[in-house]
């Protein structure tokens, strides 16, 4: 099954997408992730001003039958958290690339070098 | 360990099922979506391939007496062609398995057991036969089992000419023929809805499956089956009941008939004081999952969730939970500890979703 992977985004091995604008990284979950999870019914996101470290869990996404942690690929401070998703988490199923989760102000912009390109992410999905 | 395969495995894969190991079998977990499958069964009709379940036959003069001896529920007084749900207990009252015993005839009983317990049950049951004139056979490998569930299941089975013309009440069974093949048809299920279970020879499962697909019956996997049974408040072996508890710990007192003259476990169960109480809870917010703690306002832990899910029908988290009966009454304010945060849990004595079974 073909999953959408917009070219202008970067990706993580945890099946998140990332968009860099200046020193702010916007994160969401990929089409592959939402499809694997199935019907998303619950979302827990951090408060604004929370500090997160690279590799740390910043929230939780739950489908009917599963609970998955959300991991940050970077170090920084949460400057926005998408509270709409807490109310209507199913948006992540219907429009994964419009349903951003958090915006992180990066402590070190060079950390984005560890993100995957579309090509590398495709390879990662094929191996999954 | 090699997984056992269902005779319909290729059908499931072709229909896009996500497969997973369960009780030693490679089973369909979900097809389209758990939500769609749950709603199909609640509102229309769905089919589950549950061929992993075990089928034992008890035949002979003492067939009824034998079943009545090994199970805690009353089998002897059940009507002809009726089904009886019961725990199967050890002498100390702990639960080996739960099963349905079907009264096929004066000298013939079918028992349907959980896939993960087939060997354990067989070892136990075959050791209890000494004083009984019966023959016990394990035909788990030669039967497929399809569960057709939902308010439209009766109409569909009539349309494909499996259902008899005569009255076929809830929780009963009959042996019938379809295109010359012998089938056993039961009006039982595990969803809370009206529905049927068809025990058929392995080589007939494909024919039956194709007939159901042609009628647009929705294929459903184990994930939606679990949501449906939790919504209906039904226990599942390995969760609400297991080797370490008695039926009295798991809200199954109604299945323990202490007025029966004699049965395995009677002495122990007659004086047993329950150590656990199985309750149903519904959350305003948050989803309870197996293993989460049940706590009081002051954080004292009084139990844990045995099965939990988001209810598709209610849109709320629901769970079955084992609590300490000395620390809980239905007025007690309780919470579920979800990732170190307390979520209020409301006690309910009724099924979360009352299905339409007849």
Coordinates of C-alpha atoms in Angstrom, one line a residue:
Chain A
X1 CA 0.0 0.0 0.0
X2 CA 1.4 3.4 -1.0
X3 CA 1.7 6.0 1.7
X4 CA 2.0 9.7 1.2
X5 CA 5.4 11.3 1.9
X6 CA 5.5 14.9 0.8
X7 CA 8.9 15.8 -0.6
X8 CA 9.3 19.1 1.3
X9 CA 9.3 17.4 4.7
X10 CA 11.9 15.5 6.8
X11 CA 11.2 12.3 8.6
X12 CA 12.2 10.3 11.7
X13 CA 12.6 6.6 12.3
X14 CA 9.7 6.9 14.8
X15 CA 7.4 7.7 11.8
X16 CA 7.1 11.4 12.4
X17 CA 7.3 14.2 9.9
X18 CA 9.2 17.4 10.5
X19 CA 9.1 20.8 8.9
X20 CA 11.9 23.4 9.7
X21 CA 11.1 27.1 9.6
X22 CA 13.9 29.2 10.9
X23 CA 14.8 27.7 14.3
X24 CA 11.3 26.1 14.8
X25 CA 10.6 22.5 14.0
X26 CA 6.9 21.4 13.5
X27 CA 6.2 17.7 14.2
X28 CA 3.4 15.4 13.2
X29 CA 2.9 11.7 12.5
X30 CA 3.3 10.3 9.0
X31 CA 0.7 8.7 6.8
X32 CA 2.4 5.3 7.4
X33 CA 2.1 5.8 11.2
X34 CA -1.6 6.7 11.1
X35 CA -2.3 3.8 8.9
X36 CA -0.4 1.3 11.1
X37 CA -2.1 2.7 14.2
X38 CA -5.6 2.5 12.9
X39 CA -8.4 4.6 14.3
X40 CA -6.7 7.2 16.5
X41 CA -8.9 8.0 19.5
X42 CA -6.8 9.8 22.1
X43 CA -3.9 12.2 22.1
X44 CA -1.8 13.6 25.0
X45 CA 0.4 16.5 24.1
X46 CA 2.8 18.6 26.3
X47 CA 2.1 22.1 27.6
X48 CA 3.7 25.1 26.0
X49 CA 7.1 26.0 27.5
X50 CA 7.9 22.4 28.3
X51 CA 11.5 21.6 27.6
X52 CA 12.2 18.3 25.8
X53 CA 15.4 16.4 25.0
X54 CA 16.3 14.5 21.9
X55 CA 14.9 11.0 22.0
X56 CA 12.5 11.8 24.9
X57 CA 8.8 11.1 24.9
X58 CA 6.7 14.3 24.6
X59 CA 3.3 12.7 24.3
X60 CA 1.1 9.7 23.6
X61 CA -1.1 8.7 20.8
X62 CA -3.7 6.0 21.3
X63 CA -5.7 4.0 18.8
X64 CA -8.6 1.8 19.9
X65 CA -6.3 -1.1 20.8
X66 CA -2.9 0.5 21.3
X67 CA -0.8 3.1 23.1
X68 CA 2.3 4.6 21.5
X69 CA 4.7 7.2 22.8
X70 CA 5.7 10.2 20.7
X71 CA 9.4 10.9 20.6
X72 CA 11.1 14.1 19.9
X73 CA 14.0 13.9 17.4
X74 CA 15.4 17.2 18.8
X75 CA 16.2 19.2 21.9
X76 CA 14.3 22.4 22.6
X77 CA 11.3 24.1 24.0
X78 CA 7.7 23.5 23.1
X79 CA 6.3 26.8 21.8
X80 CA 2.9 25.5 20.5
X81 CA 0.9 22.4 21.2
X82 CA -2.1 21.5 18.9
X83 CA -5.0 21.4 21.4
X84 CA -7.4 20.8 18.5
X85 CA -6.0 17.3 18.2
X86 CA -6.7 16.5 21.8
X87 CA -10.4 17.2 21.0
X88 CA -10.4 15.5 17.6
X89 CA -7.5 13.1 17.4
X90 CA -9.1 11.4 14.3
X91 CA -7.8 14.3 12.2
X92 CA -4.4 12.5 12.3
X93 CA -6.0 9.7 10.3
X94 CA -7.8 11.8 7.8
X95 CA -5.1 14.5 7.2
X96 CA -1.8 13.4 8.8
X97 CA 0.3 16.2 7.2
X98 CA -2.1 18.9 8.2
X99 CA -2.3 17.6 11.8
X100 CA 0.8 19.0 13.4
X101 CA 1.3 18.0 17.0
X102 CA 3.9 20.4 18.4
X103 CA 6.2 23.2 17.4
X104 CA 9.7 23.1 19.0
X105 CA 12.1 26.0 19.2
X106 CA 15.4 24.3 18.7
X107 CA 18.3 24.6 21.1
X108 CA 20.7 23.4 18.4
X109 CA 19.7 23.7 14.8
X110 CA 22.4 21.2 13.7
X111 CA 20.3 18.4 15.3
X112 CA 18.1 18.4 12.3
X113 CA 20.9 16.9 10.3
X114 CA 19.9 13.6 11.9
X115 CA 16.5 13.7 10.3
X116 CA 15.7 11.4 7.3
X117 CA 15.2 12.5 3.8
X118 CA 12.1 11.2 1.9
X119 CA 14.3 8.6 0.2
X120 CA 15.8 7.4 3.5
X121 CA 12.3 7.3 5.1
X122 CA 10.9 5.2 2.2
X123 CA 13.7 2.7 2.8
X124 CA 12.9 2.7 6.5
X125 CA 9.2 2.0 5.9
X126 CA 10.1 -0.9 3.6
X127 CA 12.2 -2.4 6.3
X128 CA 9.5 -2.0 8.9
Chain B
X1 CA 7.6 -22.4 17.6
X2 CA 5.7 -22.8 14.3
X3 CA 2.4 -21.1 14.2
X4 CA -0.6 -23.1 13.2
X5 CA -2.4 -21.8 10.1
X6 CA -6.1 -21.4 9.5
X7 CA -7.5 -23.1 6.4
X8 CA -8.7 -19.6 5.3
X9 CA -5.4 -17.9 5.9
X10 CA -4.9 -17.1 2.2
X11 CA -8.4 -15.5 2.0
X12 CA -7.6 -13.3 5.0
X13 CA -4.3 -12.2 3.5
X14 CA -5.9 -11.5 0.1
X15 CA -8.6 -9.4 1.9
X16 CA -5.9 -7.2 3.4
X17 CA -6.0 -8.6 7.0
X18 CA -3.2 -7.7 9.3
X19 CA -2.1 -11.1 10.8
X20 CA -0.7 -11.8 14.2
X21 CA 0.2 -14.7 16.4
X22 CA -2.5 -15.6 19.0
X23 CA -2.6 -18.8 21.1
X24 CA -0.2 -20.5 18.7
X25 CA -2.2 -19.6 15.5
X26 CA -1.6 -17.0 12.8
X27 CA -4.8 -15.0 13.2
X28 CA -6.4 -12.1 11.4
X29 CA -6.2 -9.1 13.7
X30 CA -8.0 -6.5 11.6
X31 CA -9.1 -6.0 8.0
X32 CA -10.4 -2.5 7.2
X33 CA -10.5 -0.8 10.6
X34 CA -11.4 -1.8 14.1
X35 CA -14.0 0.9 14.3
X36 CA -15.7 -0.2 11.0
X37 CA -15.7 -3.8 12.1
X38 CA -17.2 -3.1 15.5
X39 CA -19.9 -1.0 14.0
X40 CA -20.6 -3.6 11.3
X41 CA -21.4 -6.2 14.1
X42 CA -23.4 -3.7 16.2
X43 CA -25.5 -2.4 13.2
X44 CA -25.3 -5.0 10.4
X45 CA -23.4 -8.2 10.3
X46 CA -19.8 -9.3 10.5
X47 CA -17.9 -12.6 10.4
X48 CA -15.0 -13.8 12.5
X49 CA -12.8 -16.8 11.6
X50 CA -12.4 -18.4 15.0
X51 CA -11.2 -21.8 13.8
X52 CA -8.5 -21.7 16.4
X53 CA -11.1 -22.6 19.1
X54 CA -11.0 -26.2 20.3
X55 CA -13.8 -28.7 19.9
X56 CA -14.1 -31.8 22.1
X57 CA -16.9 -34.4 21.7
X58 CA -18.3 -36.4 24.6
X59 CA -20.3 -39.4 23.5
X60 CA -21.9 -42.3 25.3
X61 CA -24.5 -43.2 28.0
X62 CA -23.0 -40.9 30.7
X63 CA -22.3 -37.9 28.4
X64 CA -24.6 -35.5 30.3
X65 CA -23.6 -36.7 33.7
X66 CA -19.9 -36.4 32.8
X67 CA -20.3 -32.8 31.7
X68 CA -22.3 -32.0 34.8
X69 CA -19.5 -33.4 36.9
X70 CA -16.6 -31.4 35.3
X71 CA -18.3 -28.0 35.0
X72 CA -19.7 -25.8 37.7
X73 CA -22.8 -24.7 35.9
X74 CA -26.0 -26.9 35.6
X75 CA -25.9 -29.0 32.4
X76 CA -28.2 -31.9 33.4
X77 CA -31.3 -29.6 33.6
X78 CA -30.6 -27.7 30.4
X79 CA -33.1 -28.5 27.7
X80 CA -32.3 -30.6 24.6
X81 CA -30.2 -28.8 22.0
X82 CA -29.3 -26.0 24.5
X83 CA -25.9 -24.4 25.1
X84 CA -24.5 -23.9 28.6
X85 CA -21.7 -21.5 29.4
X86 CA -19.5 -22.6 32.3
X87 CA -16.1 -22.4 34.0
X88 CA -14.1 -25.6 34.1
X89 CA -12.5 -25.8 37.6
X90 CA -9.9 -27.8 39.5
X91 CA -10.7 -29.4 42.9
X92 CA -9.5 -26.2 44.6
X93 CA -11.9 -24.1 42.6
X94 CA -9.4 -22.3 40.4
X95 CA -10.3 -21.9 36.7
X96 CA -8.8 -24.1 34.1
X97 CA -10.8 -22.5 31.3
X98 CA -14.3 -21.3 30.4
X99 CA -16.3 -23.1 27.8
X100 CA -19.6 -23.7 26.1
X101 CA -21.1 -27.1 26.4
X102 CA -23.7 -27.9 23.7
X103 CA -26.3 -30.6 24.3
X104 CA -26.4 -32.2 20.8
X105 CA -28.2 -35.4 21.9
X106 CA -29.0 -37.7 24.8
X107 CA -25.6 -39.2 24.4
X108 CA -23.7 -36.5 22.6
X109 CA -22.1 -33.2 23.8
X110 CA -19.9 -30.8 22.0
X111 CA -17.6 -28.6 24.2
X112 CA -16.0 -25.5 22.7
X113 CA -12.9 -24.4 24.5
X114 CA -10.3 -21.5 24.2
X115 CA -7.5 -22.1 21.7
X116 CA -4.8 -21.4 24.1
X117 CA -6.1 -24.0 26.6
X118 CA -6.8 -26.9 24.3
X119 CA -3.9 -29.1 25.6
X120 CA -4.4 -28.0 29.2
X121 CA -8.2 -28.8 29.0
X122 CA -7.6 -32.1 27.2
X123 CA -5.1 -33.2 29.8
X124 CA -7.5 -32.3 32.6
X125 CA -10.7 -33.6 31.2
X126 CA -9.3 -36.9 30.0
X127 CA -8.2 -37.6 33.6
X128 CA -11.8 -37.2 34.9
X129 CA -13.5 -39.9 32.9
X130 CA -12.8 -43.0 35.1
X131 CA -16.3 -43.4 36.6
X132 CA -18.2 -42.5 33.4
X133 CA -19.2 -44.6 30.4
X134 CA -18.2 -42.1 27.7
X135 CA -15.9 -41.6 24.8
X136 CA -13.9 -38.4 24.6
X137 CA -12.5 -37.1 21.3
X138 CA -10.5 -34.0 20.4
X139 CA -11.6 -32.8 17.0
X140 CA -10.1 -29.3 17.2
X141 CA -8.0 -29.9 14.1
X142 CA -10.8 -31.1 11.9
X143 CA -13.3 -28.3 12.5
X144 CA -13.3 -24.7 11.3
X145 CA -15.5 -22.2 13.2
X146 CA -17.0 -19.1 11.7
X147 CA -18.9 -16.7 13.9
X148 CA -21.5 -14.6 12.0
X149 CA -22.6 -11.9 14.4
X150 CA -24.9 -8.9 14.3
X151 CA -28.6 -7.9 13.9
X152 CA -28.7 -9.0 10.3
X153 CA -27.0 -12.4 10.8
X154 CA -30.3 -14.3 10.9
X155 CA -31.4 -12.8 7.6
X156 CA -28.1 -13.5 5.9
X157 CA -28.0 -17.1 7.0
X158 CA -31.6 -17.6 5.9
X159 CA -30.7 -16.2 2.5
X160 CA -27.9 -18.6 2.0
X161 CA -30.1 -21.4 3.2
X162 CA -28.1 -22.4 6.3
X163 CA -30.8 -21.6 8.9
X164 CA -33.6 -24.1 9.4
X165 CA -37.2 -23.0 8.8
X166 CA -38.1 -24.0 12.4
X167 CA -37.6 -21.9 15.5
X168 CA -34.0 -21.7 16.5
X169 CA -33.7 -19.9 19.8
X170 CA -30.7 -18.0 21.4
X171 CA -28.1 -20.3 23.1
X172 CA -29.2 -23.4 21.2
X173 CA -27.6 -25.8 18.7
X174 CA -28.5 -28.1 15.9
X175 CA -26.8 -30.5 13.4
X176 CA -27.7 -29.7 9.9
X177 CA -26.6 -30.1 6.3
X178 CA -25.6 -27.5 3.7
X179 CA -24.9 -28.6 0.2
X180 CA -24.6 -32.1 1.5
X181 CA -22.0 -31.2 4.1
X182 CA -22.7 -31.8 7.8
X183 CA -22.5 -28.6 9.9
X184 CA -23.2 -27.8 13.5
X185 CA -25.0 -24.5 13.9
X186 CA -25.2 -22.7 17.2
X187 CA -26.9 -19.4 18.1
X188 CA -24.1 -18.2 20.3
X189 CA -21.3 -15.7 20.1
X190 CA -19.1 -13.3 22.0
X191 CA -20.2 -9.9 20.9
X192 CA -23.4 -9.2 22.8
X193 CA -25.3 -9.2 19.5
X194 CA -27.6 -11.8 18.0
X195 CA -25.4 -14.2 16.1
X196 CA -24.5 -17.7 15.0
X197 CA -21.4 -19.9 15.2
X198 CA -21.0 -22.5 12.4
X199 CA -18.8 -25.5 13.1
X200 CA -17.9 -26.9 9.7
X201 CA -15.4 -29.4 8.3
X202 CA -12.1 -27.7 7.4
X203 CA -12.6 -28.2 3.7
X204 CA -16.0 -26.4 3.8
X205 CA -14.8 -23.2 5.4
X206 CA -13.8 -21.7 2.1
X207 CA -17.2 -22.3 0.5
X208 CA -19.0 -20.8 3.5
X209 CA -16.6 -17.8 3.6
X210 CA -17.1 -17.0 -0.1
X211 CA -20.9 -17.2 0.3
X212 CA -20.8 -14.8 3.2
X213 CA -18.5 -12.4 1.3
X214 CA -20.8 -12.5 -1.7
X215 CA -23.5 -11.2 0.7
X216 CA -21.2 -8.4 1.8
X217 CA -20.8 -9.7 5.3
X218 CA -17.9 -7.7 6.8
X219 CA -14.8 -9.7 7.7
X220 CA -13.8 -8.9 11.3
X221 CA -10.6 -9.7 13.2
X222 CA -9.5 -10.4 16.8
X223 CA -9.1 -6.7 17.6
X224 CA -12.7 -5.8 17.0
X225 CA -13.8 -9.1 18.6
X226 CA -12.0 -8.0 21.8
X227 CA -13.6 -4.5 21.8
X228 CA -17.0 -6.1 21.2
X229 CA -16.7 -8.5 24.1
X230 CA -15.4 -5.8 26.5
X231 CA -18.3 -3.5 25.5
X232 CA -20.6 -6.5 26.3
X233 CA -18.8 -7.0 29.7
X234 CA -17.7 -10.6 28.9
X235 CA -14.7 -12.1 30.6
X236 CA -11.8 -13.5 28.6
X237 CA -9.6 -16.3 29.8
X238 CA -6.1 -15.0 30.6
X239 CA -7.4 -11.7 31.6
X240 CA -10.5 -11.7 33.9
X241 CA -10.2 -15.4 34.6
X242 CA -7.1 -17.5 34.9
X243 CA -5.3 -20.3 36.8
X244 CA -5.0 -18.1 39.9
X245 CA -8.7 -17.2 40.5
X246 CA -12.0 -18.9 41.1
X247 CA -15.3 -18.1 39.3
X248 CA -16.3 -16.3 42.5
X249 CA -13.5 -13.8 42.1
X250 CA -14.6 -12.9 38.6
X251 CA -18.4 -12.2 38.8
X252 CA -19.2 -15.7 37.7
X253 CA -21.1 -16.8 40.8
X254 CA -24.2 -17.3 38.6
X255 CA -22.3 -20.1 36.9
X256 CA -21.5 -22.0 40.1
X257 CA -24.5 -24.2 41.0
X258 CA -23.7 -25.2 44.6
X259 CA -27.1 -27.0 44.7
X260 CA -25.8 -29.6 42.3
X261 CA -25.1 -32.9 44.1
X262 CA -21.5 -33.2 43.2
X263 CA -19.0 -31.5 40.8
X264 CA -15.3 -30.9 40.6
X265 CA -14.5 -28.0 42.8
X266 CA -17.7 -28.0 44.8
X267 CA -16.2 -28.5 48.2
X268 CA -13.7 -25.7 47.8
X269 CA -16.1 -23.3 46.2
X270 CA -18.8 -23.9 48.9
X271 CA -16.7 -22.2 51.6
X272 CA -14.6 -19.9 49.4
X273 CA -14.4 -16.2 50.3
X274 CA -13.6 -14.1 47.3
X275 CA -10.3 -12.4 47.2
X276 CA -11.1 -10.2 44.2
X277 CA -14.2 -8.5 42.8
X278 CA -14.6 -8.0 39.1
X279 CA -16.1 -4.7 38.3
X280 CA -17.0 -2.7 35.2
X281 CA -15.9 0.9 34.9
X282 CA -16.4 3.7 32.5
X283 CA -14.2 6.8 32.3
X284 CA -15.2 10.4 31.5
X285 CA -11.8 10.9 29.9
X286 CA -8.8 8.7 29.1
X287 CA -8.5 5.1 28.0
X288 CA -7.9 2.3 30.6
X289 CA -5.6 -0.5 29.5
X290 CA -4.8 -3.9 30.9
X291 CA -2.5 -3.6 34.0
X292 CA -3.3 0.0 34.9
X293 CA -3.8 0.5 38.6
X294 CA -7.2 1.3 40.2
X295 CA -6.6 3.8 42.9
X296 CA -8.5 5.7 45.6
X297 CA -8.4 9.5 46.0
X298 CA -5.5 9.1 48.4
X299 CA -3.5 7.1 45.8
X300 CA -3.9 3.8 47.6
X301 CA -3.9 1.0 45.0
X302 CA -7.0 -1.2 45.3
X303 CA -6.8 -3.2 42.1
X304 CA -6.0 -3.3 38.4
X305 CA -7.5 -3.2 35.0
X306 CA -7.9 -6.7 33.5
X307 CA -9.1 -5.5 30.0
X308 CA -9.7 -2.1 28.7
X309 CA -10.4 -0.3 25.5
X310 CA -11.9 2.8 23.9
X311 CA -15.6 1.8 23.4
X312 CA -16.4 2.4 19.8
X313 CA -20.1 2.8 20.5
X314 CA -19.8 5.1 23.5
X315 CA -16.7 7.0 22.6
X316 CA -15.5 6.6 26.1
X317 CA -12.8 4.4 27.8
X318 CA -14.3 1.3 29.4
X319 CA -12.7 -1.5 31.4
X320 CA -13.1 -4.6 33.5
X321 CA -11.1 -4.5 36.6
X322 CA -10.2 -6.7 39.6
X323 CA -10.4 -4.8 42.9
X324 CA -10.0 -5.8 46.5
X325 CA -13.6 -6.4 47.7
X326 CA -12.7 -5.1 51.2
X327 CA -11.7 -1.7 49.9
X328 CA -14.4 -1.3 47.3
X329 CA -18.2 -0.7 47.4
X330 CA -20.1 0.8 44.5
X331 CA -20.1 4.1 46.3
X332 CA -16.3 4.2 46.5
X333 CA -14.7 7.0 44.5
X334 CA -12.1 5.3 42.3
X335 CA -9.6 6.4 39.6
X336 CA -7.5 4.7 37.0
X337 CA -3.8 5.6 37.1
X338 CA -2.9 6.4 33.5
X339 CA 0.8 7.5 33.1
X340 CA 0.8 8.8 36.7
X341 CA -2.3 10.9 36.4
X342 CA -5.7 10.0 38.0
X343 CA -8.7 9.6 35.7
X344 CA -12.1 9.3 37.4
X345 CA -13.8 5.9 36.9
X346 CA -17.5 5.4 37.2
X347 CA -18.8 2.0 38.4
X348 CA -21.6 0.4 36.4
X349 CA -23.4 -2.8 37.0
X350 CA -24.8 -3.1 33.5
X351 CA -23.0 -4.1 30.2
X352 CA -21.5 -1.0 28.6
X353 CA -23.4 -1.7 25.4
X354 CA -26.5 -3.8 25.6
X355 CA -26.6 -5.7 22.3
X356 CA -29.6 -7.2 20.7
X357 CA -29.2 -10.9 21.3
X358 CA -32.4 -12.8 21.6

